[in-house]
XYZ file of C-alpha atoms in Angstrom:
560
model
C -172.256 76.577 30.944
C -175.603 74.289 31.016
C -179.010 75.449 32.189
C -181.936 73.300 32.433
C -185.450 74.768 32.224
C -186.141 74.808 35.869
C -182.769 75.866 37.035
C -182.406 78.593 34.190
C -185.508 80.088 35.340
C -184.494 80.130 39.103
C -182.561 83.145 37.601
C -183.929 83.827 34.335
C -182.578 87.337 33.787
C -182.109 90.814 35.290
C -185.885 91.077 36.293
C -186.267 90.761 39.931
C -189.800 90.045 39.300
C -189.072 86.881 37.418
C -187.196 85.581 40.294
C -189.285 86.389 43.306
C -189.669 83.591 45.643
C -192.892 84.170 47.677
C -193.618 82.281 50.810
C -196.726 83.894 51.932
C -200.163 82.182 51.195
C -203.158 84.469 50.545
C -203.632 88.107 51.431
C -206.805 87.248 53.803
C -206.554 85.369 56.893
C -209.156 82.491 57.118
C -211.635 82.660 59.866
C -210.998 79.980 62.414
C -214.721 78.693 61.763
C -214.311 78.603 58.165
C -212.929 75.214 57.544
C -213.037 72.573 54.806
C -214.755 69.070 55.057
C -211.518 67.630 56.664
C -211.468 70.433 59.140
C -208.564 72.410 57.800
C -208.617 76.156 57.789
C -209.733 77.644 54.489
C -208.709 80.805 52.416
C -210.768 82.451 49.982
C -210.090 83.434 46.435
C -212.057 84.948 43.640
C -210.380 82.707 41.531
C -207.277 80.077 41.487
C -205.076 79.591 38.478
C -202.783 76.443 38.583
C -199.682 76.949 36.480
C -197.607 80.036 35.920
C -196.793 79.989 32.227
C -197.736 82.376 29.469
C -201.292 80.521 29.818
C -201.580 81.049 33.529
C -200.306 84.311 33.600
C -202.694 85.493 30.711
C -205.736 83.766 32.548
C -204.897 85.383 35.823
C -204.382 88.781 34.136
C -207.971 88.519 32.591
C -209.588 87.661 35.749
C -207.916 90.612 37.477
C -208.970 92.670 34.653
C -212.597 91.478 35.264
C -212.215 92.791 38.713
C -211.603 89.387 40.500
C -208.876 88.788 42.883
C -206.916 85.547 41.665
C -204.263 83.487 43.308
C -201.780 81.966 40.861
C -199.645 78.898 42.021
C -196.794 77.749 39.830
C -194.909 74.510 41.081
C -191.496 75.526 39.506
C -189.086 78.428 40.879
C -190.339 80.936 38.257
C -193.226 82.060 36.127
C -193.175 82.418 32.208
C -192.739 78.622 31.498
C -190.977 78.570 27.878
C -190.709 82.598 28.141
C -187.672 82.805 30.277
C -184.749 85.328 30.087
C -180.928 85.069 31.271
C -177.978 87.309 31.232
C -175.315 86.423 28.819
C -172.109 88.570 28.490
C -174.026 90.734 30.833
C -177.024 91.388 28.526
C -180.485 89.937 29.107
C -181.673 87.743 26.350
C -184.480 85.294 25.767
C -183.525 81.674 26.463
C -186.661 79.918 25.303
C -189.477 81.530 23.148
C -188.228 84.680 21.605
C -191.394 85.766 19.465
C -194.577 84.774 18.196
C -196.609 84.365 15.131
C -198.776 87.111 14.457
C -202.180 85.317 14.300
C -205.282 87.027 15.465
C -205.058 89.911 17.954
C -204.886 88.204 21.360
C -201.253 88.678 21.984
C -200.998 92.058 20.259
C -204.206 93.554 22.138
C -202.788 92.181 25.400
C -199.382 93.690 24.934
C -200.983 97.025 24.114
C -203.016 97.102 27.180
C -199.936 96.250 29.284
C -198.266 99.308 27.794
C -195.748 97.249 25.781
C -194.482 98.058 22.148
C -194.797 95.202 19.552
C -192.141 95.095 16.944
C -191.109 92.875 14.259
C -187.409 91.570 13.499
C -184.511 93.370 11.789
C -181.729 91.899 10.151
C -182.983 91.699 6.343
C -185.307 88.541 6.821
C -184.597 84.927 7.481
C -182.835 82.310 4.991
C -183.170 78.556 4.249
C -180.080 76.539 4.465
C -180.679 73.953 1.839
C -178.959 71.069 -0.256
C -178.534 71.337 -3.945
C -181.880 70.741 -5.728
C -182.311 67.016 -7.269
C -182.015 68.400 -10.622
C -178.538 70.286 -9.864
C -175.189 68.688 -10.150
C -173.645 67.758 -6.782
C -170.593 69.906 -6.228
C -167.375 68.165 -5.900
C -166.104 67.554 -2.144
C -163.659 70.484 -0.943
C -162.178 70.633 2.371
C -162.479 74.547 2.030
C -166.231 74.037 1.816
C -167.608 73.173 5.413
C -171.276 73.555 3.997
C -170.599 70.593 1.657
C -172.304 72.246 -1.218
C -175.250 73.437 0.844
C -176.311 76.948 0.236
C -178.322 79.885 1.793
C -181.546 81.095 0.117
C -184.015 83.848 1.021
C -187.321 82.774 2.274
C -190.159 82.844 -0.289
C -191.561 86.200 -0.419
C -195.234 85.582 -0.603
C -195.883 82.387 1.508
C -197.399 81.257 4.811
C -194.922 78.788 6.749
C -193.204 78.267 3.204
C -196.408 77.512 1.450
C -196.277 79.816 -1.650
C -199.108 81.778 -2.916
C -197.739 81.852 -6.416
C -196.011 78.542 -7.079
C -194.336 79.803 -10.582
C -192.809 82.831 -8.930
C -188.990 83.263 -9.636
C -188.019 82.851 -5.923
C -190.122 79.505 -5.866
C -188.362 78.092 -9.005
C -185.167 79.160 -7.648
C -185.676 76.853 -4.591
C -187.556 73.675 -5.804
C -186.851 73.708 -9.572
C -189.131 74.327 -12.672
C -190.643 70.972 -12.590
C -191.640 71.001 -9.161
C -192.919 74.356 -9.452
C -195.214 73.196 -12.342
C -196.474 70.387 -10.011
C -197.074 72.930 -7.113
C -199.017 75.022 -9.535
C -201.213 72.302 -10.370
C -202.729 72.908 -7.087
C -205.204 75.193 -8.738
C -206.844 72.407 -10.320
C -207.196 69.912 -7.866
C -210.457 70.743 -6.621
C -211.371 69.378 -2.986
C -208.239 67.161 -2.734
C -206.986 67.169 0.865
C -210.144 68.812 2.151
C -212.491 66.035 2.275
C -213.693 64.439 5.530
C -211.795 61.326 4.999
C -208.588 62.923 3.890
C -205.454 62.935 6.164
C -205.583 66.104 8.384
C -201.902 66.315 9.049
C -199.964 69.264 7.598
C -197.464 67.001 5.528
C -200.141 65.189 3.802
C -202.278 68.268 2.995
C -199.179 70.109 1.518
C -197.966 66.918 -0.370
C -201.397 66.218 -1.799
C -201.997 69.830 -3.115
C -198.355 71.058 -3.852
C -196.054 68.004 -3.972
C -192.797 66.803 -2.288
C -190.476 69.531 -3.044
C -192.797 72.329 -1.525
C -192.925 70.267 1.731
C -189.472 69.105 1.793
C -187.594 72.252 0.695
C -189.988 75.005 1.782
C -192.462 73.884 4.695
C -190.470 71.320 6.461
C -187.443 73.493 7.692
C -189.879 76.202 8.755
C -192.309 74.011 10.641
C -189.216 72.266 12.357
C -187.713 75.505 13.573
C -190.889 77.051 14.682
C -192.880 74.062 16.240
C -189.804 71.718 16.498
C -191.981 69.066 14.956
C -192.402 67.271 11.623
C -195.142 68.497 9.500
C -196.364 64.997 9.467
C -197.026 65.065 13.245
C -198.965 68.280 13.423
C -202.886 68.833 12.483
C -202.951 71.274 9.548
C -205.963 73.197 11.160
C -203.824 73.682 14.534
C -200.832 75.092 12.797
C -202.778 77.272 10.370
C -206.213 77.541 11.583
C -208.767 77.564 8.895
C -206.296 76.698 6.149
C -208.106 73.514 4.824
C -211.328 75.217 4.829
C -210.079 78.072 3.074
C -208.653 75.927 0.516
C -212.118 74.017 -0.036
C -213.805 77.452 -0.165
C -211.532 78.904 -2.797
C -210.653 75.980 -4.783
C -206.859 75.827 -4.165
C -204.110 76.070 -1.471
C -202.327 78.910 -3.169
C -205.449 80.988 -3.259
C -206.086 80.338 0.621
C -202.601 81.495 1.300
C -202.878 84.534 -0.751
C -206.090 85.404 1.121
C -204.137 84.939 4.338
C -201.399 87.225 3.320
C -203.867 89.993 2.106
C -205.434 89.885 5.561
C -202.012 90.369 7.100
C -201.067 92.976 4.854
C -204.264 94.748 5.504
C -203.547 94.936 9.103
C -200.111 96.156 8.173
C -198.344 93.509 10.325
C -195.479 91.028 9.851
C -195.678 87.453 9.988
C -193.765 87.299 13.300
C -192.980 89.814 16.090
C -191.782 90.255 19.754
C -191.858 92.797 22.718
C -189.325 95.601 22.505
C -186.713 94.479 25.095
C -187.558 90.810 24.646
C -190.372 88.482 25.066
C -189.940 87.843 28.585
C -190.913 91.576 29.192
C -194.643 90.365 28.455
C -194.474 87.706 31.170
C -192.941 90.203 33.708
C -195.627 92.863 32.769
C -198.552 90.284 33.350
C -196.996 89.396 36.509
C -196.808 92.967 37.848
C -200.458 93.596 36.657
C -201.847 90.778 38.237
C -200.409 91.834 41.677
C -200.949 95.428 41.222
C -204.655 94.373 40.664
C -204.867 92.608 44.185
C -204.025 89.320 42.742
C -201.048 87.026 44.111
C -198.380 85.031 42.592
C -196.774 82.046 44.375
C -193.816 80.206 42.949
C -192.540 76.757 44.455
C -196.116 76.221 45.393
C -198.341 73.449 43.506
C -201.939 72.396 43.623
C -202.132 68.738 45.235
C -205.702 67.999 44.735
C -208.793 69.528 43.509
C -212.353 68.803 44.789
C -215.716 70.265 44.299
C -217.617 71.291 47.471
C -221.135 72.335 48.129
C -219.886 75.149 50.446
C -220.439 78.662 49.527
C -217.976 80.148 47.333
C -219.477 83.537 47.187
C -222.796 85.299 46.909
C -224.654 85.542 43.847
C -225.152 81.928 42.906
C -226.483 78.820 44.366
C -224.776 75.890 46.324
C -226.541 72.749 47.862
C -226.375 74.135 51.417
C -227.081 77.827 50.866
C -229.679 79.165 48.385
C -228.150 82.398 46.771
C -224.564 81.163 46.860
C -222.387 79.796 44.506
C -220.821 76.241 44.641
C -217.046 76.194 45.065
C -213.871 74.132 44.629
C -211.548 73.407 47.434
C -208.046 72.993 46.444
C -204.820 71.878 48.276
C -201.690 74.017 47.765
C -198.387 72.936 49.183
C -194.547 74.100 48.829
C -192.504 72.379 46.312
C -189.077 71.394 45.143
C -187.571 70.425 41.976
C -188.522 66.666 40.683
C -185.581 63.954 40.001
C -184.518 65.752 36.795
C -185.155 69.477 35.816
C -187.973 68.234 33.292
C -189.941 66.002 35.873
C -192.737 67.534 37.649
C -191.823 69.176 41.109
C -192.817 67.436 44.178
C -194.438 68.739 47.369
C -192.363 69.194 50.491
C -194.561 70.715 53.094
C -198.119 70.890 54.693
C -200.914 71.654 52.489
C -203.233 74.703 52.676
C -206.630 74.811 51.574
C -207.934 77.440 49.137
C -211.720 77.748 48.110
C -212.894 79.504 45.262
C -215.693 79.504 42.847
C -213.471 79.747 39.578
C -210.425 77.345 38.844
C -208.212 77.748 35.787
C -205.838 74.662 35.281
C -203.002 76.090 33.150
C -200.521 73.582 34.299
C -198.817 70.550 32.431
C -200.927 67.841 31.093
C -199.780 65.332 33.722
C -200.553 67.636 36.715
C -204.234 68.556 35.004
C -204.838 64.740 34.725
C -204.048 64.283 38.361
C -206.340 67.160 39.363
C -209.279 66.555 37.046
C -209.204 62.704 37.984
C -209.137 63.384 41.866
C -211.956 65.721 41.279
C -214.070 63.206 39.406
C -214.510 65.614 36.364
C -213.436 62.885 33.880
C -215.767 60.249 35.048
C -216.493 57.644 32.342
C -215.859 60.013 29.456
C -212.607 60.573 27.632
C -209.622 60.866 29.989
C -206.977 63.440 29.306
C -205.210 61.906 26.432
C -201.534 60.816 26.614
C -199.330 63.615 25.455
C -196.869 63.050 22.645
C -193.452 63.563 23.662
C -191.764 66.639 22.180
C -188.393 66.548 20.654
C -185.435 67.414 23.049
C -184.409 70.789 22.240
C -181.149 72.566 22.985
C -180.211 76.031 22.476
C -176.668 77.024 22.425
C -176.127 80.962 23.048
C -172.988 82.508 21.973
C -171.497 85.994 22.327
C -168.082 86.670 20.442
C -166.118 89.279 18.887
C -166.516 88.599 15.051
C -165.929 91.488 12.784
C -167.016 89.443 9.787
C -170.495 89.218 11.081
C -170.978 92.735 10.809
C -173.666 93.468 7.952
C -175.833 90.183 8.920
C -174.522 88.025 6.295
C -177.287 85.407 6.901
C -180.061 87.935 7.774
C -181.783 87.754 10.838
C -181.118 83.964 11.025
C -181.744 80.657 9.101
C -183.660 77.387 9.312
C -181.839 74.071 8.044
C -183.331 71.330 5.945
C -183.427 67.795 7.243
C -181.287 65.450 5.107
C -178.719 62.709 5.720
C -176.078 65.085 3.826
C -176.725 67.863 6.262
C -173.285 69.297 7.186
C -174.463 70.521 10.711
C -176.236 69.561 13.684
C -178.075 72.702 14.298
C -181.493 72.667 12.948
C -181.711 76.815 13.258
C -179.245 79.716 13.850
C -180.595 83.123 14.930
C -178.155 86.232 14.614
C -179.730 87.896 17.897
C -177.755 91.042 17.839
C -178.988 91.834 14.221
C -182.455 90.466 14.611
C -183.248 92.240 17.859
C -181.631 95.768 17.928
C -181.485 96.087 21.649
C -179.385 93.196 22.116
C -176.706 94.392 19.764
C -176.972 97.990 21.252
C -176.422 96.675 24.860
C -173.548 94.548 23.724
C -171.800 97.316 22.037
C -172.233 99.381 25.023
C -170.628 96.958 27.246
C -168.118 95.418 24.975
C -167.444 97.699 22.158
C -167.823 97.244 18.421
C -167.907 93.906 16.394
C -169.610 91.904 19.127
C -172.262 89.779 18.038
C -174.950 87.159 19.823
C -175.947 83.856 17.947
C -178.151 81.310 19.082
C -178.088 77.738 17.760
C -181.084 75.551 18.032
C -180.710 71.662 18.122
C -182.963 68.675 18.546
C -185.302 66.945 15.893
C -188.198 64.763 16.355
C -187.103 61.076 16.924
C -183.422 61.964 17.441
C -181.267 61.234 20.453
C -180.931 64.270 23.103
C -178.584 66.497 21.283
C -174.888 66.584 22.447
C -173.695 70.123 22.211
C -170.547 72.032 23.208
C -168.482 75.171 22.192
C -166.816 73.459 19.452
C -169.709 71.724 18.031
C -171.489 75.217 18.017
C -168.492 77.077 16.342
C -168.175 74.355 13.641
C -171.816 74.644 12.816
C -171.434 78.504 12.855
C -168.689 78.016 10.370
C -170.632 75.815 7.925
C -173.690 77.944 8.302
C -172.367 81.679 7.835
C -168.977 80.951 6.344
C -167.310 82.723 9.136
C -164.811 80.675 11.498
C -164.976 82.025 15.094
C -161.815 81.102 17.014
C -162.690 79.944 20.692
C -160.524 82.813 22.097
C -162.899 85.365 20.499
C -165.644 83.967 22.619
C -166.887 86.222 25.435
C -169.603 84.171 26.790
C -171.943 81.083 26.192
C -174.662 79.129 27.463
C -176.401 75.843 26.647
C -180.127 75.811 27.764
C -182.250 72.574 27.497
C -185.916 72.388 27.046
C -186.517 68.604 27.003
C -190.126 67.378 26.047
C -191.596 71.031 26.194
C -193.280 71.086 22.806
C -195.323 68.150 21.881
C -196.451 67.710 18.522
C -200.579 68.230 18.007
C -201.287 65.505 15.834
C -204.833 65.218 14.363
C -205.646 62.389 16.423
C -204.522 64.127 19.661
C -206.347 67.315 18.500
C -209.636 65.435 18.291
C -209.182 63.804 21.738
C -208.486 67.168 23.434
C -211.635 68.594 21.632
C -213.737 65.880 23.052
C -212.100 66.561 26.417
C -212.902 70.028 26.464
C -216.758 69.132 25.418
C -216.924 66.770 28.244
C -215.609 69.519 30.836
C -217.804 72.403 29.245
C -220.845 71.688 31.473
C -218.596 71.607 34.881
C -219.330 74.898 36.632
C -216.450 76.988 37.624
C -213.851 75.169 35.800
C -211.535 75.709 32.728
C -208.589 73.932 31.225
C -205.966 75.724 29.164
C -202.400 75.689 28.155
C -200.246 74.343 25.260
C -201.183 70.793 25.590
C -204.750 71.686 24.957
C -204.491 74.964 22.868
C -201.645 73.857 20.554
C -198.131 75.040 20.584
C -197.173 78.745 19.926
C -197.574 81.715 22.079
C -200.390 83.125 19.977
C -202.561 79.880 20.143
C -201.956 79.758 23.868
C -202.937 83.302 24.622
C -205.882 83.151 22.474
C -206.999 80.074 24.157
C -206.582 81.218 27.707
C -208.168 84.484 27.248
C -211.228 82.759 25.777
C -211.134 80.399 28.604
C -211.372 83.153 31.106
C -214.207 84.799 29.114
C -216.449 81.709 29.443
C -215.428 81.246 33.229
C -216.459 84.819 33.924
C -219.249 85.060 31.707
C -220.838 82.056 33.310
C -220.680 83.548 36.839
C -221.873 86.947 35.653
C -218.371 88.627 36.692
């Protein structure tokens, strides 16, 4: 079964709130005399949020918490963006993002405010699937070894994204070899290399300069590819791990900076990654419920067509050109939409527009939609326009439920990440043992199907490679190589292929600088904020933190 992003999300799970299709516009009827400059009736809202992914839902929730009544419009048929769920073998599972890096308090405090439980993964930890080290002999080819000499290794114990705090530790030496570990340990004596103003700012260059190629290729690369769907060379180090280069400069070594980050995490009693009990999509469901319960409104299959500043009164308490004592406002046209030519294309309008007037606008939509709205509103002017967005790798997720007694005991832990190399025996870049990693998935599968039933998720798609072609046999062959367990087709209960093409663009150092300049340019614009992964960086934690801060500025500038 193949499910594209927009199609998948038309029915992303068992939650009716995730699939609600709302057609009414607004909760207040515009007065006939209240019209736009072109004469259309106008509806008033305290705020307009364009985009219903995790950034838009977070922004609308923060606005509602501030006592405002937001209208959120989402051009696709569901809310949540990359956070979506679907039923596989009768059990609700996350189809896109399944967890988040524990970075700061933005996600955890939001979940706690919504009454949700934040939990870490089970399953005994993750593994790396690696080729033999360069200093190890190549194993002879064997028809009985589908892994072709590649083997599973536990993650390094004390590390951040694979960067070790103790390069000479036994588990580091086992993965990269004694000589490479000695090279990595020399980081302690390299001074400010990699942190100077003219040094390359990408993660690969930084790690290589400080700790060498082996740490980058065998420890950092597989983890970054699995989490960010990107090459470390295409990511800004300060976006992936904020403050890492500055801490390295301050403490004198990268290993010391990693140790400091780990100590902070341990002091808070938190794991490196977490999710919401019942699945990450419970978070987006709860956000939508809270928004609507507070008097806000959420519309799917409704997109913003244009945005214009107006000198009409937005509400009392500020000032406009026409009416002293009132705030300037924005007029936005919203219209019904349908899918674009492909599931990954922007939806297209299919009906008449309605005009929304508001003193506050949050653009939490995709970069192309934000560019169109900002350019039409004259906000970019002669300054830097929205930068071209790097194209993310085409991602395919193959979800598989099967009766496999040999997977009892989680032989690969919670899952594994695969190093990239020409000799790699599999197409997958990652495997998650979902029924071991997230206990509720295993419990619900056992309740429905009896013992020995397991859920696996294989991830495909690397930067610069063609769109992955995956079917059941490809997935089963990869499972055999990665786990040592051969699953026969007749043991499969259900399976689903989910595609997320181009949804995780790499945040390069140059791109990060351009978005920073754009944010500076938009900062003086009254009543407008821009957020979302294309400006905040990838990852749930980064996006939620950015969206909450954006609304804090918006509400603060208006005094509530």
